[in-house]
Amino acid sequence: MSFFTRVTIVLLALFSLVDPTIAQSRRALNDTRPPVAPPESQIRDRLNAGTIGLAAGLLEGAPVHFATEIARVVNEGGDMQVLPIVTRGPTENVNDLLYLKGVDIAIINSDSLEEYKSQVPQIEQRIAYIFSLFPSELHIFVRPEIKTLADLAGKKVNFNTQGTAAAYSGPLMFSRLGIDVDKMFIPHPVALEKMRHGDEIAAVVFITSKPIDAFVQGKWEGGFKFLPVEYGAKFQDYYISSYLDAADYPNLIAKDQRIATIAVPTILASYKWRPDSPRYRRVARFVELLFGRIDKLRSSGFDPKWKDVNLTTRAPGLARFQAAQEWIDRASPAKPK
């Protein structure tokens, strides 16, 4: 065997040993390459399929605070994201829920539906409630010379700035009471100072969840007080009965006194999507996550009012969203007879 032949055989043997190593190195190199990113269209579709637009309300209002806490709980785990939207208030939220793209659910006051009856005669067939968040109590705070609701006829009464619950629901309530007042819409802190130092303004009307800091922390001379409003047939369509007592305002209400009033339920509502539609399935998924984590909202670190929320409480004027009712039925099965 010649020298050239022997060299050729040795080189072939070496290549046979090295080649698998090279192939393995190439495979290893291929395995370490970064994964190919999904197309942008897939990212867009996935984000939209798992995102809920929640019309909340004015930045300074309680609904935005509650919407933010809802988002905080539902967004855990990354299965869904809730986007709270700052809007012009609970009444405008009905409009957003009916017509604005990207809004799936909204925080509204039950009597907001009154404004839309002429525009949308069968509005209760377009909107459903998910659950009742909290009641917003009517507070009619008056000067010492005012003794009864009738004394306010023709007097200046402030209903806070436009867009607030008081600015919408307050005049509606007074209309149902049959009392015609000189309506004002200036910031309540300004109106309270005018009440304190003169008789230009006879009363201020707050509609919000009790207690209100201005009456808990403020110092008021004797005679300033809350007027009672009795619940009756004229309020049964949208309102519920409530009261104010010393536990709410110890500086203004005696320990043995309870002042009757009415309250506007503030509710989380959804458009009545068809059950076979993607939007319905999206809201149904939101309901499952929110209701399943409601105990987290009742824990420390969240608004104490969550502890008073009862998912089974009904809201006047609307039917419950189907997926929400189904969840409640599963959680509270009927007892066998």
Short mmCIF file of C-alpha atoms in Angstrom, two decimals, residues 69-317:
data_model
loop_
_atom_site.label_atom_id
_atom_site.label_comp_id
_atom_site.label_asym_id
_atom_site.label_seq_id
_atom_site.Cartn_x
_atom_site.Cartn_y
_atom_site.Cartn_z
CA GLU A 69 -59.81 48.09 42.02
CA ILE A 70 -61.87 45.81 39.77
CA ALA A 71 -59.11 46.00 37.15
CA ARG A 72 -56.46 45.31 39.78
CA VAL A 73 -58.13 42.01 40.72
CA VAL A 74 -59.28 40.82 37.30
CA ASN A 75 -55.92 41.61 35.66
CA GLU A 76 -54.07 39.19 37.97
CA GLY A 77 -52.68 36.23 36.08
CA GLY A 78 -52.75 37.89 32.69
CA ASP A 79 -55.84 36.02 31.43
CA MET A 80 -57.67 39.28 30.86
CA GLN A 81 -57.08 42.99 31.21
CA VAL A 82 -59.64 45.59 32.22
CA LEU A 83 -59.09 49.14 31.02
CA PRO A 84 -60.93 51.70 33.21
CA ILE A 85 -61.91 54.72 31.11
CA VAL A 86 -62.32 58.21 32.53
CA THR A 87 -65.64 59.54 31.22
CA ARG A 88 -68.07 62.41 31.81
CA GLY A 89 -70.03 60.61 34.52
CA PRO A 90 -72.52 57.80 35.23
CA THR A 91 -75.25 59.30 33.04
CA GLU A 92 -72.98 59.71 30.01
CA ASN A 93 -71.76 56.15 30.62
CA VAL A 94 -75.13 54.87 29.39
CA ASN A 95 -74.50 56.65 26.11
CA ASP A 96 -70.99 55.17 25.94
CA LEU A 97 -72.32 51.68 26.64
CA LEU A 98 -74.89 52.00 23.87
CA TYR A 99 -72.76 53.59 21.16
CA LEU A 100 -69.03 53.94 21.90
CA LYS A 101 -66.66 51.42 20.32
CA GLY A 102 -64.41 49.67 22.83
CA VAL A 103 -66.80 49.99 25.79
CA ASP A 104 -68.03 46.59 26.96
CA ILE A 105 -69.24 47.45 30.47
CA ALA A 106 -69.94 50.63 32.42
CA ILE A 107 -70.65 51.93 35.90
CA ILE A 108 -74.01 53.68 35.85
CA ASN A 109 -76.62 54.92 38.28
CA SER A 110 -79.97 53.15 37.96
CA ASP A 111 -81.91 56.36 37.31
CA SER A 112 -79.61 57.27 34.42
CA LEU A 113 -81.97 55.19 32.30
CA GLU A 114 -84.68 57.84 32.76
CA GLU A 115 -82.94 60.23 30.37
CA TYR A 116 -82.81 57.63 27.60
CA LYS A 117 -86.42 56.47 27.69
CA SER A 118 -87.47 58.78 24.86
CA GLN A 119 -84.29 58.14 22.85
CA VAL A 120 -84.29 54.37 23.40
CA PRO A 121 -87.86 53.40 24.42
CA GLN A 122 -86.93 49.78 25.20
CA ILE A 123 -83.56 50.47 26.76
CA GLU A 124 -84.00 47.68 29.32
CA GLN A 125 -83.69 45.27 26.38
CA ARG A 126 -80.32 46.76 25.41
CA ILE A 127 -78.60 46.90 28.81
CA ALA A 128 -78.28 44.38 31.65
CA TYR A 129 -76.71 44.76 35.07
CA ILE A 130 -73.90 42.52 36.32
CA PHE A 131 -74.15 43.40 39.99
CA SER A 132 -74.93 46.30 42.30
CA LEU A 133 -71.78 48.06 43.51
CA PHE A 134 -73.04 50.36 46.24
CA PRO A 135 -75.93 52.72 47.00
CA SER A 136 -75.42 56.48 46.68
CA GLU A 137 -77.49 58.10 49.40
CA LEU A 138 -79.38 61.35 48.97
CA HIS A 139 -78.15 63.99 51.47
CA ILE A 140 -80.16 67.23 51.63
CA PHE A 141 -78.16 69.50 53.96
CA VAL A 142 -79.88 72.78 54.89
CA ARG A 143 -79.42 76.01 56.82
CA PRO A 144 -81.02 76.44 60.28
CA GLU A 145 -84.04 78.41 59.04
CA ILE A 146 -85.11 75.58 56.71
CA LYS A 147 -87.36 73.14 58.58
CA THR A 148 -89.03 71.05 55.85
CA LEU A 149 -88.61 70.18 52.20
CA ALA A 150 -91.48 72.55 51.35
CA ASP A 151 -89.41 75.45 52.77
CA LEU A 152 -86.93 74.97 49.92
CA ALA A 153 -89.47 75.97 47.25
CA GLY A 154 -88.05 78.91 45.29
CA LYS A 155 -84.78 78.85 47.29
CA LYS A 156 -81.29 78.38 45.88
CA VAL A 157 -80.20 74.74 46.12
CA ASN A 158 -76.82 73.55 44.90
CA PHE A 159 -76.48 70.23 43.04
CA ASN A 160 -72.69 70.23 42.54
CA THR A 161 -71.02 70.56 39.14
CA GLN A 162 -72.49 69.20 35.91
CA GLY A 163 -71.60 65.57 35.27
CA THR A 164 -71.85 64.50 38.91
CA ALA A 165 -74.54 62.18 40.29
CA ALA A 166 -76.05 65.04 42.30
CA ALA A 167 -76.32 67.26 39.22
CA TYR A 168 -78.32 64.62 37.38
CA SER A 169 -80.25 62.68 40.04
CA GLY A 170 -80.86 65.61 42.40
CA PRO A 171 -83.14 67.67 40.13
CA LEU A 172 -84.92 64.49 39.06
CA MET A 173 -85.65 63.61 42.69
CA PHE A 174 -86.89 67.13 43.47
CA SER A 175 -89.15 66.97 40.42
CA ARG A 176 -90.68 63.76 41.74
CA LEU A 177 -91.10 65.39 45.14
CA GLY A 178 -92.97 68.24 43.44
CA ILE A 179 -90.64 70.94 44.81
CA ASP A 180 -89.46 73.67 42.42
CA VAL A 181 -86.13 75.16 43.55
CA ASP A 182 -83.64 77.62 42.11
CA LYS A 183 -81.01 75.13 40.92
CA MET A 184 -77.29 75.91 41.12
CA PHE A 185 -74.36 73.87 39.81
CA ILE A 186 -71.17 75.07 41.50
CA PRO A 187 -68.55 72.99 43.35
CA HIS A 188 -69.91 71.77 46.68
CA PRO A 189 -66.99 73.11 48.76
CA VAL A 190 -67.77 76.61 47.46
CA ALA A 191 -71.49 76.18 48.13
CA LEU A 192 -70.90 74.92 51.67
CA GLU A 193 -68.82 77.97 52.50
CA LYS A 194 -71.57 80.22 51.17
CA MET A 195 -74.09 78.35 53.33
CA ARG A 196 -71.90 78.72 56.39
CA HIS A 197 -71.42 82.47 56.04
CA GLY A 198 -74.75 83.65 54.66
CA ASP A 199 -78.20 82.79 53.44
CA GLU A 200 -77.52 82.98 49.69
CA ILE A 201 -77.75 79.19 49.39
CA ALA A 202 -80.40 77.38 51.41
CA ALA A 203 -79.28 73.79 50.80
CA VAL A 204 -76.75 71.53 49.14
CA VAL A 205 -77.64 68.15 47.68
CA PHE A 206 -75.08 65.35 47.77
CA ILE A 207 -75.73 61.98 46.15
CA THR A 208 -72.88 59.69 47.04
CA SER A 209 -72.02 56.80 49.28
CA LYS A 210 -72.09 57.73 52.97
CA PRO A 211 -70.32 58.96 55.03
CA ILE A 212 -69.16 62.22 53.41
CA ASP A 213 -65.99 63.79 54.80
CA ALA A 214 -67.38 67.34 54.65
CA PHE A 215 -69.98 66.39 57.27
CA VAL A 216 -67.83 64.03 59.32
CA GLN A 217 -64.86 66.35 59.71
CA GLY A 218 -66.51 69.76 59.27
CA LYS A 219 -67.68 71.88 62.20
CA TRP A 220 -71.24 73.13 61.88
CA GLU A 221 -73.21 75.44 64.13
CA GLY A 222 -76.45 74.26 65.69
CA GLY A 223 -79.40 74.19 63.33
CA PHE A 224 -77.58 72.94 60.22
CA LYS A 225 -79.10 69.56 59.46
CA PHE A 226 -80.19 66.88 57.03
CA LEU A 227 -83.81 66.78 55.89
CA PRO A 228 -85.66 63.44 55.71
CA VAL A 229 -87.00 62.06 52.44
CA GLU A 230 -89.51 59.24 52.73
CA TYR A 231 -89.36 56.34 50.29
CA GLY A 232 -92.60 55.72 48.44
CA ALA A 233 -94.25 54.68 45.19
CA LYS A 234 -92.80 57.65 43.27
CA PHE A 235 -89.28 56.27 43.82
CA GLN A 236 -89.78 52.54 43.38
CA ASP A 237 -88.70 52.31 39.74
CA TYR A 238 -85.04 53.26 40.22
CA TYR A 239 -84.36 53.91 43.90
CA ILE A 240 -84.12 52.07 47.20
CA SER A 241 -84.88 53.04 50.79
CA SER A 242 -82.00 54.11 53.03
CA TYR A 243 -81.19 56.26 56.08
CA LEU A 244 -78.59 58.47 57.77
CA ASP A 245 -77.76 58.08 61.47
CA ALA A 246 -75.25 58.96 64.18
CA ALA A 247 -72.87 56.22 63.07
CA ASP A 248 -72.52 58.12 59.80
CA TYR A 249 -72.50 61.71 61.15
CA PRO A 250 -72.04 61.83 64.94
CA ASN A 251 -71.66 65.64 64.97
CA LEU A 252 -74.94 66.25 63.16
CA ILE A 253 -77.30 63.42 64.12
CA ALA A 254 -78.27 62.40 67.67
CA LYS A 255 -77.54 58.85 68.81
CA ASP A 256 -81.19 57.86 68.93
CA GLN A 257 -82.09 59.56 65.63
CA ARG A 258 -82.42 58.01 62.18
CA ILE A 259 -83.13 60.21 59.15
CA ALA A 260 -85.00 58.53 56.31
CA THR A 261 -83.69 59.04 52.80
CA ILE A 262 -83.48 57.32 49.44
CA ALA A 263 -80.48 56.00 47.54
CA VAL A 264 -79.52 55.50 43.90
CA PRO A 265 -78.01 52.07 43.25
CA THR A 266 -74.69 52.39 41.45
CA ILE A 267 -74.36 49.32 39.26
CA LEU A 268 -71.94 47.62 36.92
CA ALA A 269 -73.79 47.13 33.64
CA SER A 270 -73.14 45.48 30.30
CA TYR A 271 -74.58 45.81 26.85
CA LYS A 272 -76.89 42.86 26.12
CA TRP A 273 -74.64 41.09 23.65
CA ARG A 274 -76.00 38.01 21.90
CA PRO A 275 -74.92 34.86 23.80
CA ASP A 276 -73.27 33.49 20.64
CA SER A 277 -71.17 36.63 20.06
CA PRO A 278 -67.47 37.15 20.91
CA ARG A 279 -68.35 40.26 22.96
CA TYR A 280 -70.74 38.22 25.13
CA ARG A 281 -68.10 35.54 25.70
CA ARG A 282 -65.59 38.21 26.63
CA VAL A 283 -67.89 39.76 29.25
CA ALA A 284 -68.85 36.27 30.48
CA ARG A 285 -65.15 35.53 31.03
CA PHE A 286 -64.81 38.82 32.91
CA VAL A 287 -67.76 37.84 35.14
CA GLU A 288 -66.16 34.47 35.93
CA LEU A 289 -62.88 36.10 36.95
CA LEU A 290 -64.43 38.96 38.93
CA PHE A 291 -67.03 36.91 40.80
CA GLY A 292 -64.52 34.16 41.49
CA ARG A 293 -62.14 36.71 43.07
CA ILE A 294 -64.69 38.85 44.90
CA ASP A 295 -63.20 37.82 48.28
CA LYS A 296 -59.93 39.50 47.28
CA LEU A 297 -61.78 42.79 46.94
CA ARG A 298 -63.13 42.32 50.46
CA SER A 299 -59.65 41.94 51.91
CA SER A 300 -57.37 44.64 53.32
CA GLY A 301 -55.87 47.02 50.80
CA PHE A 302 -59.17 47.62 49.00
CA ASP A 303 -62.05 50.00 49.69
CA PRO A 304 -63.91 48.89 52.86
CA LYS A 305 -67.24 49.23 51.02
CA TRP A 306 -66.46 46.02 49.12
CA LYS A 307 -67.30 44.16 52.34
CA ASP A 308 -70.91 45.33 51.98
CA VAL A 309 -71.25 44.23 48.35
CA ASN A 310 -73.65 41.32 47.90
CA LEU A 311 -73.55 39.83 44.42
CA THR A 312 -77.15 38.63 44.70
CA THR A 313 -78.59 42.11 45.40
CA ARG A 314 -80.94 43.09 42.60
CA ALA A 315 -80.86 46.44 40.80
CA PRO A 316 -84.19 48.14 40.00
CA GLY A 317 -85.11 48.75 36.39
#
